Amino acid sequence: MEKTEELKINKDIPAGAVRTDMSRQEEAEPEGAAVMEAKGLNLWYGQHHALKEVSMTIPEHQITALIGPSGCGKSTFLKTLNRMNDLVPNVKITGHVGYRGKNIYDKDVDVTWLRKEIGMVFQKANPFPMSIYDNIAYGPRTHGIRSKAKLDEIVETSLKQAAIWDEVKDRLNRSALRLSGGQQQRLCIARALAVGPDILLMDESTSALDPISTGKIEDLTQELKSQVTIVMVTHNMQQAVRVSDKCAFFLLGELVEASSTQKMFSMPDDKRTEDYISGRFG
Amino acid sequence: MRMQFDEQLAILKREMITMGMLCEHAISEAAGALLDHDMKMANALPEQMEDINRKEREIENICLRLLLQQQPVARDLRTVSSALKMVTDMERVGDQSADIAEIVTMSHSSEYASSIPIRDMSEAVKKMVGNSIDAFVKEDENLAKYVVEYDDTVDGYFDVVKNKLIEMLKTPGVDGEAIMDLLMIAKYFERIGDHAVNIAGWVIFSITGQRPADA
């Protein structure tokens, strides 16, 4: 009868005891405190209603990716976060964009201060036609830093943060335009970091780069997020999965869905999101 | 859009159906070998196991190719990853059917098989395996849940068989070894039911994104 007993013992092991429970991985990680918040944001370019009642939060020290097809409003939304759209003629903006509790569209907001706090890196690297050193020192100088020692320190720290110091430390006085595309883009990130921003906006900042340069910048964003909050627009779905913590899907000016990246790419709530991320859109 | 991807997913489902049919067939052969004492059936099982193993490799290759080429996300990712998990349980179903056939060829268990509800039990687990694969192909959450619940019926059969065998052991002159072998066979059938529950659990995951607690 020993055999029976043994079989009985085996049978008594709870069915779920030895299995991998994949559902646990699906649980959304708690979102960090919001450093920015859009509430009921609308934007018109002339007659064109480009952003419709967008409300979402940007969690601090995380990477938020904005995805969606061309013309969906993701870059427009990104630019509202440091008022880059102010420069566009015939633009009308209503609603609220909060940065650390302050509406950045209030009349008393100093836009220069805002853009120092919330820096931006663009799709195409745009180094100034000057030396590597002067590219980085440009921002701090305009904010009143004159000391050579202080500027040297900022240049070195910023270039190190942007993971390009080792490649350029021996030629800081050479023209930035002689760097490769990937190096120029990292230089632009270093330039944005030189003024000590709180948030970094990246508008398709790797879309023109080869996979190795893209990989370097993706690694860099992971290093940087302990110091700055990052919001990026990307057309590369795999990049959004690899680097972002939170993801927002835009379509025709609407925010369709915003959630943790893990959730969005495993269990999106909206059919339109699922169709877009799985490449079945349209 | 993504026509090639959808075609590959359709092939995956078709291969899952084929492997499911091979598993159901293996269960039938194992039960037939036992109940009809059909040695031809019992001896055919090892070859069937090879077919099942080959099909498992084929499906794994399809899944890995899909992951590599299409980088699926959301529901597509769940479908492919569930299939990868399901084939492992399906292969075990084949293994256990072969184990049953092996016991039948080496013992007198068949002589006592008609006294216990082993035919009903084998039919029940075969149905569970078939339904679990059907649920995957048709994306039928309710059918998958039904498989999970139906496991209680199979567990019930096992208890009935066990008690009956205990009674039989008390009969003077009974072949104790054959009775023990029958208990093992019943346990194998009961385990096949558990594998069907695992398969159904992955089907539910592929549809809902959540693994049920009891599967």
CSV table of C-alpha atoms in Angstrom, one decimal, chain B residues 27-28 31-32 34-35 113-129 150-158 160-161 185-186 189-190 192-193:
chain,number,residue,atom,x,y,z
B,27,ILE,CA,-4.8,8.1,-25.5
B,28,SER,CA,-7.3,6.0,-27.5
B,31,ALA,CA,-6.9,2.7,-23.5
B,32,GLY,CA,-7.7,0.2,-26.4
B,34,LEU,CA,-5.6,-2.0,-22.0
B,35,LEU,CA,-9.3,-2.7,-22.4
B,113,ALA,CA,-9.5,-3.6,-16.3
B,114,SER,CA,-13.1,-4.3,-17.1
B,115,SER,CA,-14.0,-4.2,-13.3
B,116,ILE,CA,-13.1,-0.5,-13.0
B,117,PRO,CA,-14.4,2.6,-14.8
B,118,ILE,CA,-11.1,3.1,-16.7
B,119,ARG,CA,-12.8,3.4,-20.1
B,120,ASP,CA,-14.9,6.3,-18.9
B,121,MET,CA,-11.8,7.9,-17.4
B,122,SER,CA,-9.8,7.5,-20.6
B,123,GLU,CA,-12.7,9.0,-22.6
B,124,ALA,CA,-12.9,11.9,-20.2
B,125,VAL,CA,-9.3,12.9,-20.4
B,126,LYS,CA,-9.2,12.4,-24.2
B,127,LYS,CA,-12.2,14.8,-24.4
B,128,MET,CA,-10.3,17.3,-22.1
B,129,VAL,CA,-7.2,17.3,-24.3
B,150,TYR,CA,-13.9,19.1,-15.8
B,151,ASP,CA,-10.7,18.0,-14.1
B,152,ASP,CA,-12.8,17.4,-10.9
B,153,THR,CA,-14.7,14.7,-12.8
B,154,VAL,CA,-11.5,13.0,-13.7
B,155,ASP,CA,-10.2,13.3,-10.1
B,156,GLY,CA,-13.5,11.7,-9.1
B,157,TYR,CA,-12.9,8.8,-11.4
B,158,PHE,CA,-9.5,8.3,-10.0
B,160,VAL,CA,-13.5,5.5,-7.5
B,161,VAL,CA,-10.8,3.5,-9.3
B,185,ILE,CA,-2.4,3.4,-15.2
B,186,ALA,CA,-5.2,5.3,-13.6
B,189,PHE,CA,-4.8,9.0,-17.0
B,190,GLU,CA,-5.4,11.4,-14.1
B,192,ILE,CA,-3.1,13.5,-18.6
B,193,GLY,CA,-6.2,15.3,-17.3
